[in-house]
PDB file of C-alpha atoms in Angstrom:
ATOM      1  CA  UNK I1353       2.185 175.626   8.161  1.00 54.00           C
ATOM      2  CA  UNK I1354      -0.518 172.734   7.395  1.00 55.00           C
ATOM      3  CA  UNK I1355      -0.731 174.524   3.483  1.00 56.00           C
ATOM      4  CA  UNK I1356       3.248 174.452   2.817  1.00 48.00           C
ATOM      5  CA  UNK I1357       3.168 170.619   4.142  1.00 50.00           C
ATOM      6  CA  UNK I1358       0.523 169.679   2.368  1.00 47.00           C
ATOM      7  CA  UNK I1359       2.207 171.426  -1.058  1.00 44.00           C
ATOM      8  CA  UNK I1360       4.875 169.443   0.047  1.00 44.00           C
ATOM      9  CA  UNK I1361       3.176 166.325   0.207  1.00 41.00           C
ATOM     10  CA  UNK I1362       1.545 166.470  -2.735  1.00 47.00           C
ATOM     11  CA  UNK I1363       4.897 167.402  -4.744  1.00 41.00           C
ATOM     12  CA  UNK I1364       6.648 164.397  -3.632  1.00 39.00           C
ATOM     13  CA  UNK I1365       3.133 162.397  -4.205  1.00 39.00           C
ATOM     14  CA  UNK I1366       3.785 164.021  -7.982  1.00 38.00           C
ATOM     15  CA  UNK I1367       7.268 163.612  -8.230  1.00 36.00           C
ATOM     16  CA  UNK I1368       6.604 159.393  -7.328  1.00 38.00           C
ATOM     17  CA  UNK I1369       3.995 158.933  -9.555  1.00 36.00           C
ATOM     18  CA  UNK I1370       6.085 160.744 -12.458  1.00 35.00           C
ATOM     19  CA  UNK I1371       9.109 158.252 -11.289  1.00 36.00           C
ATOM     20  CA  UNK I1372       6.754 155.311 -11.700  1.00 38.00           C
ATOM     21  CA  UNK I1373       5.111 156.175 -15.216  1.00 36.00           C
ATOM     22  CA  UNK I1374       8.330 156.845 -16.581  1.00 39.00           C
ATOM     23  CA  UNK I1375      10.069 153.508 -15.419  1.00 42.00           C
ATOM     24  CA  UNK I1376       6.838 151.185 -15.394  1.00 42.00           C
ATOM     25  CA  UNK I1377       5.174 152.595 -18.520  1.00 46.00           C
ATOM     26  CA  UNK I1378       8.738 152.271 -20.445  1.00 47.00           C
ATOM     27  CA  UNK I1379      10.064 155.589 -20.208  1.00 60.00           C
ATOM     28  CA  UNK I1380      13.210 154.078 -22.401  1.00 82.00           C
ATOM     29  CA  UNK I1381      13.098 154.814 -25.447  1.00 89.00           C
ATOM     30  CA  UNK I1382      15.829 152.339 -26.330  1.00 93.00           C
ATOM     31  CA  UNK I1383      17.808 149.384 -24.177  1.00 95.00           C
ATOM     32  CA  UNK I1384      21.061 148.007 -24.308  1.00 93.00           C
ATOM     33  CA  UNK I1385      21.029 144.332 -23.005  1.00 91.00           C
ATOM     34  CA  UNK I1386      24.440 144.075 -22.271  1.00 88.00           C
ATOM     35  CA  UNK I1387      26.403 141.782 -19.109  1.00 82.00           C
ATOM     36  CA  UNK I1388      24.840 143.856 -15.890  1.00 84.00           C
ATOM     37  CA  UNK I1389      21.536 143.998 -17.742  1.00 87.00           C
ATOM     38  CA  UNK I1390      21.040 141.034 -20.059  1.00 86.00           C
ATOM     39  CA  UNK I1391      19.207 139.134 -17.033  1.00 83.00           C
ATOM     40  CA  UNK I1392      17.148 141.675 -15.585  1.00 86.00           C
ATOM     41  CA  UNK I1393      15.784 143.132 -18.591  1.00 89.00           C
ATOM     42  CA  UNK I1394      15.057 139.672 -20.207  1.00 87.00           C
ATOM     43  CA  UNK I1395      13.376 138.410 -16.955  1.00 84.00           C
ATOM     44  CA  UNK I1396      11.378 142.031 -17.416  1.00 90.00           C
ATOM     45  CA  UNK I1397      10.552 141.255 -20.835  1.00 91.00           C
ATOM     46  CA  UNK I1398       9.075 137.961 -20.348  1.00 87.00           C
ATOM     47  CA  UNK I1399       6.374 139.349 -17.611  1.00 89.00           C
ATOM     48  CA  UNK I1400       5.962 142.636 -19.179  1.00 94.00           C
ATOM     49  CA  UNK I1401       6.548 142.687 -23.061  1.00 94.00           C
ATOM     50  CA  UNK I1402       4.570 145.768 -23.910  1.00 95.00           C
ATOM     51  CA  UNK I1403       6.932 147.994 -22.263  1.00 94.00           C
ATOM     52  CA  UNK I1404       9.201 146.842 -25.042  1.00 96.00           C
ATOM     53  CA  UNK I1405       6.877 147.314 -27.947  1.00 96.00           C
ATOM     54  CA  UNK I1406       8.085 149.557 -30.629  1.00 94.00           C
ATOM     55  CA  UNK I1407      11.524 150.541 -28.847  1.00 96.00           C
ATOM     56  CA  UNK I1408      15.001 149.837 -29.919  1.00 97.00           C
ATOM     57  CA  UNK I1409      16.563 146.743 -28.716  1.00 96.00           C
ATOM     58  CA  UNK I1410      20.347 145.813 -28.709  1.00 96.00           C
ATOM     59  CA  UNK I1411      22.467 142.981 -27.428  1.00 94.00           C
ATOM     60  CA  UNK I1412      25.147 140.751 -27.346  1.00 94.00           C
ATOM     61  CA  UNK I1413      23.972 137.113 -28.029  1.00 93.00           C
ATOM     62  CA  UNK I1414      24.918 133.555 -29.115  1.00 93.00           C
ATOM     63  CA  UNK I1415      23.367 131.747 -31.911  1.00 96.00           C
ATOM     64  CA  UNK I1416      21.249 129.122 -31.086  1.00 94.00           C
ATOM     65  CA  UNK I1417      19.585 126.616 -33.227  1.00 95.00           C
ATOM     66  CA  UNK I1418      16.431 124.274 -31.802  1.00 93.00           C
ATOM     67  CA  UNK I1419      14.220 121.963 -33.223  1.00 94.00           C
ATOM     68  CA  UNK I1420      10.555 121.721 -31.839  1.00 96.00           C
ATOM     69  CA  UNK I1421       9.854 118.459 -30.579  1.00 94.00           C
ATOM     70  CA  UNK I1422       6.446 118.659 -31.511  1.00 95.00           C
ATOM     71  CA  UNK I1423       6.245 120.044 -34.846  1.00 96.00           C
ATOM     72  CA  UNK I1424       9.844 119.503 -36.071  1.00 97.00           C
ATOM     73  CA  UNK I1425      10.327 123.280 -37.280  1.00 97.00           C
ATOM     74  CA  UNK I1426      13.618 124.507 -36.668  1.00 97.00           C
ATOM     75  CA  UNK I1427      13.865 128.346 -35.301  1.00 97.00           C
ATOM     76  CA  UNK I1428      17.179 130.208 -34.954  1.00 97.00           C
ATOM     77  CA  UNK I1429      17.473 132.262 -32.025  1.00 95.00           C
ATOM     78  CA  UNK I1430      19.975 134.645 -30.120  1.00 95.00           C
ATOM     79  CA  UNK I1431      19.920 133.717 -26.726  1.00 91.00           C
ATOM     80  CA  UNK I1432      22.285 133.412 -23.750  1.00 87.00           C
ATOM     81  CA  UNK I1433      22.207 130.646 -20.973  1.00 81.00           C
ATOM     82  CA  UNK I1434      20.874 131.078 -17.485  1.00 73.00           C
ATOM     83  CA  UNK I1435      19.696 129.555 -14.348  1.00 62.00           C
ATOM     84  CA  UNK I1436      16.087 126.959 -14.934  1.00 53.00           C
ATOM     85  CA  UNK I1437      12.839 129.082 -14.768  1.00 51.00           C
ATOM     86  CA  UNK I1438      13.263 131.417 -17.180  1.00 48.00           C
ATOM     87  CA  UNK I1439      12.706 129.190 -19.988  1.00 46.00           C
ATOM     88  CA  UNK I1440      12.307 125.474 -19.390  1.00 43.00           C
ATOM     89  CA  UNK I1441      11.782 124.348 -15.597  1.00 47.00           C
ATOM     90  CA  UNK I1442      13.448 120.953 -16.075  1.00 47.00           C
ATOM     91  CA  UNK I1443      16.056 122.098 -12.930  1.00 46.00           C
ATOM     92  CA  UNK I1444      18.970 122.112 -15.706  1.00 53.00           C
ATOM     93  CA  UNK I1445      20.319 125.388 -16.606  1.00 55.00           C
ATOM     94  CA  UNK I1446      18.384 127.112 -20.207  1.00 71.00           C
ATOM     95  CA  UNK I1447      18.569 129.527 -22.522  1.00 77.00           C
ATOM     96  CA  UNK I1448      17.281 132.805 -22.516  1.00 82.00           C
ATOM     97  CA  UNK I1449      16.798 135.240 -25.740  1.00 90.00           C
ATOM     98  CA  UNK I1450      14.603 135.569 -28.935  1.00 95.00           C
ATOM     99  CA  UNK I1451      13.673 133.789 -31.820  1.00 96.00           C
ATOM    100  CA  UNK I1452      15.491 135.808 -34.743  1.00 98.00           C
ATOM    101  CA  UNK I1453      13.245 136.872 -37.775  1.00 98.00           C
ATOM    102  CA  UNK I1454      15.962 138.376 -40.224  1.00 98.00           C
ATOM    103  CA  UNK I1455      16.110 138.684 -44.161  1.00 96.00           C
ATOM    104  CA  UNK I1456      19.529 138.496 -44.330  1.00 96.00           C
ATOM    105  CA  UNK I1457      22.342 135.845 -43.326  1.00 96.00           C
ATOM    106  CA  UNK I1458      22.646 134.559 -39.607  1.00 97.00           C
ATOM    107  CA  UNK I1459      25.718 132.827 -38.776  1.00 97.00           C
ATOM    108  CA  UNK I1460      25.530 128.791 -38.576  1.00 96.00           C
ATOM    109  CA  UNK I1461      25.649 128.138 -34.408  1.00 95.00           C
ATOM    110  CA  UNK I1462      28.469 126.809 -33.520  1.00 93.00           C
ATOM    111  CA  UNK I1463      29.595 124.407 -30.110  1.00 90.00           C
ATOM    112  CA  UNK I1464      26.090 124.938 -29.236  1.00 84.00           C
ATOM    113  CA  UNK I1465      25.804 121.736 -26.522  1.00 78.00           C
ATOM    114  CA  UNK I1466      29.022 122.498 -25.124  1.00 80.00           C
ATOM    115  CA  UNK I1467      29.229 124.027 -21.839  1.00 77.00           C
ATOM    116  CA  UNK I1468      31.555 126.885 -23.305  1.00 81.00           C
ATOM    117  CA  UNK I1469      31.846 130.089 -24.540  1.00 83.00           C
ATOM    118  CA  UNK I1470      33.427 129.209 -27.939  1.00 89.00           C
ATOM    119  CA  UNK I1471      30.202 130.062 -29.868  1.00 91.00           C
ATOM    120  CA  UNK I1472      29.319 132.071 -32.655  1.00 95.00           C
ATOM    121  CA  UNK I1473      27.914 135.514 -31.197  1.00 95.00           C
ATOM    122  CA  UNK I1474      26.460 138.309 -32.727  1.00 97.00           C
ATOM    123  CA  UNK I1475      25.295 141.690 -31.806  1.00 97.00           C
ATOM    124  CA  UNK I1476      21.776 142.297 -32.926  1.00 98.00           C
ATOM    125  CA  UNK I1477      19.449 145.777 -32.755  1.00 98.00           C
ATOM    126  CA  UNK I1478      15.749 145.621 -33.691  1.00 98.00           C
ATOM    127  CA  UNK I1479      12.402 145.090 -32.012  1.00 97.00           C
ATOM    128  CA  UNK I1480       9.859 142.678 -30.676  1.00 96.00           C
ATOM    129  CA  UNK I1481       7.293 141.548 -33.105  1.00 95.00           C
ATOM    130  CA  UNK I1482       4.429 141.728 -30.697  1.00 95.00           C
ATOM    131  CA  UNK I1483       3.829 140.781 -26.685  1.00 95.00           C
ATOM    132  CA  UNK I1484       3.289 137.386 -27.916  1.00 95.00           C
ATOM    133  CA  UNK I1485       4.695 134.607 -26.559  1.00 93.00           C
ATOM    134  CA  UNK I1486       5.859 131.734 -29.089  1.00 94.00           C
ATOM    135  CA  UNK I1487       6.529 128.247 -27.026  1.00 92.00           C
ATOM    136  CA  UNK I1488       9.010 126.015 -28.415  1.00 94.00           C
ATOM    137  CA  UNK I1489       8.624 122.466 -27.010  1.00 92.00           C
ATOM    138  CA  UNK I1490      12.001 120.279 -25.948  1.00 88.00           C
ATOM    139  CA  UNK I1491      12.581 116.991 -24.281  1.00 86.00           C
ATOM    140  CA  UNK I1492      12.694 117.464 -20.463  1.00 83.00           C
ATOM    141  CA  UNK I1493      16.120 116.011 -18.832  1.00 77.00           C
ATOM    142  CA  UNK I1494      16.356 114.303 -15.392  1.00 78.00           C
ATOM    143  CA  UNK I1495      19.869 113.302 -14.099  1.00 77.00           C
ATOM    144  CA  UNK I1496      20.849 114.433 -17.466  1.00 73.00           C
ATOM    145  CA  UNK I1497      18.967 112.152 -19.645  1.00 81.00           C
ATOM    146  CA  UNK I1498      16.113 112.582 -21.639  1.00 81.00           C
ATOM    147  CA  UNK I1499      12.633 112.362 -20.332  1.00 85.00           C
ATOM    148  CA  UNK I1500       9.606 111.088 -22.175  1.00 88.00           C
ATOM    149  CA  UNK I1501       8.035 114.030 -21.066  1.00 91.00           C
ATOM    150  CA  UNK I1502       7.866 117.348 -23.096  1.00 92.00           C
ATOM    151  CA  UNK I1503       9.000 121.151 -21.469  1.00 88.00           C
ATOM    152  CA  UNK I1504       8.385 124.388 -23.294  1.00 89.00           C
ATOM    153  CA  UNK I1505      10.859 127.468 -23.695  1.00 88.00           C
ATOM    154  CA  UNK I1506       8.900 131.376 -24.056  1.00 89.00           C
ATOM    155  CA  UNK I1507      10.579 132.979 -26.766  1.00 93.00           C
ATOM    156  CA  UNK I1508       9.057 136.692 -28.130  1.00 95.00           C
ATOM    157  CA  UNK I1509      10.116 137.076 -32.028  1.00 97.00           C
ATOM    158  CA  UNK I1510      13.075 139.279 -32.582  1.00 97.00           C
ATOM    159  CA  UNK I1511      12.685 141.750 -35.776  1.00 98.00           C
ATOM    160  CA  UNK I1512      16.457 142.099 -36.355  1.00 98.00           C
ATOM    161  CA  UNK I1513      17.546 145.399 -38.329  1.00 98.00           C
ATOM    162  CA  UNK I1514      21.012 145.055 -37.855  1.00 97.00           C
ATOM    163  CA  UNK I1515      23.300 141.754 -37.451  1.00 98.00           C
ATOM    164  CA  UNK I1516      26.920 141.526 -37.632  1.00 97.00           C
ATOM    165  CA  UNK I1517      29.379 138.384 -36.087  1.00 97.00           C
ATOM    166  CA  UNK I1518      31.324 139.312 -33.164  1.00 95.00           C
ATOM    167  CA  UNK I1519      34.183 138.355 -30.885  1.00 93.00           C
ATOM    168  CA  UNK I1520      32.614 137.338 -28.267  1.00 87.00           C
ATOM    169  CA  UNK I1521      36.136 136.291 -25.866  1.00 84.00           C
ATOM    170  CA  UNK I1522      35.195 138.741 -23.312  1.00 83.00           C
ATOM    171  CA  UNK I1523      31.071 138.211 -23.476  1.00 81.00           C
ATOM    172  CA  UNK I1524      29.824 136.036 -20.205  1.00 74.00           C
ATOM    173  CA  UNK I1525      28.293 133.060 -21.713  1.00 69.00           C
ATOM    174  CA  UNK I1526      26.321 133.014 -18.450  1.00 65.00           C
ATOM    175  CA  UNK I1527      24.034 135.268 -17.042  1.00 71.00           C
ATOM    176  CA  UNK I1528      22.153 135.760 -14.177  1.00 65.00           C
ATOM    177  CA  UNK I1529      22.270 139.109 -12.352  1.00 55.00           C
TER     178      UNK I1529
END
């Protein structure tokens, strides 16, 4: 009786272990970022990029323009807005998404301060360029104005394969599930 409950231990033992390679060691060979994931996979991105290296990324995203208050180089991005901490950590809502590296056209941005979802999305698939981080340095807000003070945003670089312009009516300009 001790043998067939130790076989049994051990098979669940396996059987875990197997469960935890495949999810931790990014047993995906693709993901879809889409409104029940966008959040969770982006927050899983930012802590653990290499999971994401070399697989097949699509989303759903708004463009996003910004200007780095340090070096003045503008970046376009695809991001989507969410809750302070994952990006800046002024307390104000941010953004959350990639900074797009694409040969072809990406659409102008469009309403981009407004607090609405009147923007110009795409849906982009491609890759992360590598597990590094790229910082992108903004003014910090208090009460809604302008600090003197400087935040940063943690963006990974998005090699984008495929791009087109979307409706994006029924996209959540919000996310954070």
């Amino acid at each position: 009786m001790k043998s067939f409950s130790k076989k049994i231990a051990r098979a669940v033992c396996f059987l875990c272990a197997a469960l935890c390679f495949l999810t931790a060691c990014g047993g995906a060979s693709s993901y879809e970022l889409n409104e029940t994931t966008f959040f969770r996979v982006m927050s899983n991105m930012l802590y653990y990029p290499e999971q994401f290296l070399g697989k097949d990324v699509s989303l759903d995203c708004f463009v996003y323009e910004i200007r780095d208050a340090e070096t003045g180089e503008l970046f376009t991005c695809g991001v989507r807005k969410c809750s302070s901490g994952y990006g800046c950590t002024c307390g104000n809502d941010t953004i959350i998404g990639f900074i797009l590296v694409y040969d072809g056209q990406i659409p102008k941005a469009r309403n981009q301060s407004a607090d609405t979802s009147d923007k110009t999305w795409i849906h982009i698939k491609g890759k992360l360029e590598s597990a590094d981080k790229k910082y992108v340095s903004v003014p910090a807000y208090a009460d809604g104005k302008p600090t003197e003070t400087l935040e940063k945003i943690y963006f990974y670089r998005f090699l984008v394969g495929e791009l087109s312009e979307i409706d994006g009516s029924g996209l959540n300009y919000y996310v954070t599930k």
